Amino acid sequence: RSVYTLLRVIWIGLIIHLLLAGCSNKIDAPHFMWNDNLYIATNEPISEEEILEEIGEISVVVNSDVKENGEAKEIAKSTKLYQIEGIEVSYGEVGYIAYEMEGKYYVASKLNF
């Protein structure tokens, strides 16, 4: 009987652990803060013709979640950020900007909490 009780406690503990881990706000994807908004870096390419102008660059790389403008996790320091033609930077619910890595451009998507 005590073995069943122990197994039940272990299962309940595992379920609680999984639920708590699933509710974590930790971001595992490469991301950065710009203009007081958090952006998730995607691997979605964008053509150079869609780039409007440079708006900044990554100034600091951190090992934890970013908190300040210009900070990035898993994105190189000095990575350039760009406004995409026809899209306002970080206004409203949806926001997209571009970033450049190794001579190619990719889309970063604003994260809404």
mmCIF file of C-alpha atoms in Angstrom:
data_model
loop_
_atom_site.group_PDB
_atom_site.id
_atom_site.type_symbol
_atom_site.label_atom_id
_atom_site.label_comp_id
_atom_site.label_asym_id
_atom_site.label_seq_id
_atom_site.Cartn_x
_atom_site.Cartn_y
_atom_site.Cartn_z
ATOM 1 C CA ARG A 1 0.000 0.000 0.000
ATOM 2 C CA SER A 2 2.800 2.443 0.791
ATOM 3 C CA VAL A 3 4.392 1.738 -2.614
ATOM 4 C CA TYR A 4 1.196 2.855 -4.359
ATOM 5 C CA THR A 5 1.056 5.986 -2.233
ATOM 6 C CA LEU A 6 4.677 6.768 -3.080
ATOM 7 C CA LEU A 7 4.047 6.232 -6.808
ATOM 8 C CA ARG A 8 0.980 8.451 -6.638
ATOM 9 C CA VAL A 9 2.967 11.238 -4.959
ATOM 10 C CA ILE A 10 5.712 10.929 -7.588
ATOM 11 C CA TRP A 11 3.175 11.096 -10.451
ATOM 12 C CA ILE A 12 1.429 14.107 -8.938
ATOM 13 C CA GLY A 13 4.806 15.801 -8.468
ATOM 14 C CA LEU A 14 5.759 15.127 -12.095
ATOM 15 C CA ILE A 15 2.456 16.481 -13.378
ATOM 16 C CA ILE A 16 2.805 19.653 -11.296
ATOM 17 C CA HIS A 17 6.388 20.089 -12.498
ATOM 18 C CA LEU A 18 5.328 19.738 -16.149
ATOM 19 C CA LEU A 19 2.481 22.201 -15.705
ATOM 20 C CA LEU A 20 4.734 24.769 -14.067
ATOM 21 C CA ALA A 21 7.427 24.346 -16.704
ATOM 22 C CA GLY A 22 4.828 24.770 -19.444
ATOM 23 C CA CYS A 23 3.694 28.071 -17.929
ATOM 24 C CA SER A 24 7.177 29.563 -17.820
ATOM 25 C CA ASN A 25 7.796 32.975 -19.418
ATOM 26 C CA LYS A 26 11.353 31.996 -20.351
ATOM 27 C CA ILE A 27 12.089 32.504 -24.037
ATOM 28 C CA ASP A 28 14.289 29.874 -25.675
ATOM 29 C CA ALA A 29 14.418 31.419 -29.160
ATOM 30 C CA PRO A 30 16.911 34.122 -30.158
ATOM 31 C CA HIS A 31 15.368 37.474 -29.249
ATOM 32 C CA PHE A 32 16.120 41.150 -28.687
ATOM 33 C CA MET A 33 14.614 44.317 -27.258
ATOM 34 C CA TRP A 34 14.079 47.319 -29.500
ATOM 35 C CA ASN A 35 12.012 50.456 -28.921
ATOM 36 C CA ASP A 36 10.690 48.944 -25.653
ATOM 37 C CA ASN A 37 9.308 45.915 -27.507
ATOM 38 C CA LEU A 38 10.510 42.332 -27.437
ATOM 39 C CA TYR A 39 11.175 40.749 -30.837
ATOM 40 C CA ILE A 40 11.670 37.064 -31.619
ATOM 41 C CA ALA A 41 14.196 36.425 -34.385
ATOM 42 C CA THR A 42 12.855 34.119 -37.071
ATOM 43 C CA ASN A 43 14.627 32.360 -39.893
ATOM 44 C CA GLU A 44 12.102 33.795 -42.350
ATOM 45 C CA PRO A 45 14.106 35.490 -45.097
ATOM 46 C CA ILE A 46 13.198 38.874 -46.524
ATOM 47 C CA SER A 47 14.578 40.418 -49.696
ATOM 48 C CA GLU A 48 16.893 43.407 -49.633
ATOM 49 C CA GLU A 49 14.343 45.279 -51.781
ATOM 50 C CA GLU A 50 11.888 45.172 -48.850
ATOM 51 C CA ILE A 51 14.352 46.885 -46.485
ATOM 52 C CA LEU A 52 13.527 50.567 -45.994
ATOM 53 C CA GLU A 53 16.206 51.930 -43.659
ATOM 54 C CA GLU A 54 18.514 51.012 -40.802
ATOM 55 C CA ILE A 55 16.974 51.818 -37.416
ATOM 56 C CA GLY A 56 19.685 50.586 -35.058
ATOM 57 C CA GLU A 57 21.848 47.687 -33.991
ATOM 58 C CA ILE A 58 22.335 45.204 -31.183
ATOM 59 C CA SER A 59 24.649 46.727 -28.583
ATOM 60 C CA VAL A 60 24.834 44.037 -25.875
ATOM 61 C CA VAL A 61 24.585 40.240 -25.875
ATOM 62 C CA VAL A 62 23.226 38.644 -22.686
ATOM 63 C CA ASN A 63 22.882 35.036 -21.514
ATOM 64 C CA SER A 64 19.452 35.538 -19.957
ATOM 65 C CA ASP A 65 16.226 37.089 -21.196
ATOM 66 C CA VAL A 66 16.701 40.624 -22.462
ATOM 67 C CA LYS A 67 15.449 43.614 -20.493
ATOM 68 C CA GLU A 68 16.893 46.765 -22.090
ATOM 69 C CA ASN A 69 16.747 48.250 -25.589
ATOM 70 C CA GLY A 70 19.623 47.005 -27.730
ATOM 71 C CA GLU A 71 20.107 43.802 -25.702
ATOM 72 C CA ALA A 72 19.961 40.442 -27.461
ATOM 73 C CA LYS A 73 20.182 36.773 -26.637
ATOM 74 C CA GLU A 74 21.753 34.453 -29.233
ATOM 75 C CA ILE A 75 22.143 37.298 -31.755
ATOM 76 C CA ALA A 76 25.568 38.817 -32.402
ATOM 77 C CA LYS A 77 26.566 42.241 -31.140
ATOM 78 C CA SER A 78 26.442 44.897 -33.905
ATOM 79 C CA THR A 79 23.690 43.038 -35.792
ATOM 80 C CA LYS A 80 21.881 45.720 -37.800
ATOM 81 C CA LEU A 81 18.126 46.276 -37.438
ATOM 82 C CA TYR A 82 15.975 47.624 -40.266
ATOM 83 C CA GLN A 83 12.510 48.955 -40.909
ATOM 84 C CA ILE A 84 10.591 46.907 -43.457
ATOM 85 C CA GLU A 85 8.967 48.851 -46.282
ATOM 86 C CA GLY A 86 5.259 49.439 -45.667
ATOM 87 C CA ILE A 87 5.377 48.327 -42.014
ATOM 88 C CA GLU A 88 5.517 50.742 -39.089
ATOM 89 C CA VAL A 89 8.064 49.782 -36.455
ATOM 90 C CA SER A 90 6.515 48.385 -33.249
ATOM 91 C CA TYR A 91 3.111 50.039 -33.444
ATOM 92 C CA GLY A 92 -0.080 48.211 -32.553
ATOM 93 C CA GLU A 93 -0.478 44.547 -31.776
ATOM 94 C CA VAL A 94 1.631 43.348 -34.673
ATOM 95 C CA GLY A 95 5.132 44.542 -35.351
ATOM 96 C CA TYR A 96 7.887 43.325 -37.619
ATOM 97 C CA ILE A 97 11.403 44.534 -38.236
ATOM 98 C CA ALA A 98 14.277 43.008 -40.164
ATOM 99 C CA TYR A 99 17.743 42.039 -38.990
ATOM 100 C CA GLU A 100 20.857 41.199 -40.961
ATOM 101 C CA MET A 101 23.033 38.151 -40.381
ATOM 102 C CA GLU A 102 25.942 37.157 -42.614
ATOM 103 C CA GLY A 103 24.761 39.424 -45.427
ATOM 104 C CA LYS A 104 21.184 38.076 -45.449
ATOM 105 C CA TYR A 105 18.015 39.672 -44.087
ATOM 106 C CA TYR A 106 15.439 38.006 -41.840
ATOM 107 C CA VAL A 107 12.166 38.992 -40.161
ATOM 108 C CA ALA A 108 11.819 39.502 -36.406
ATOM 109 C CA SER A 109 8.319 39.382 -34.964
ATOM 110 C CA LYS A 110 7.131 41.489 -32.029
ATOM 111 C CA LEU A 111 6.100 39.379 -29.053
ATOM 112 C CA ASN A 112 2.904 40.402 -27.262
ATOM 113 C CA PHE A 113 2.384 39.193 -23.716
#
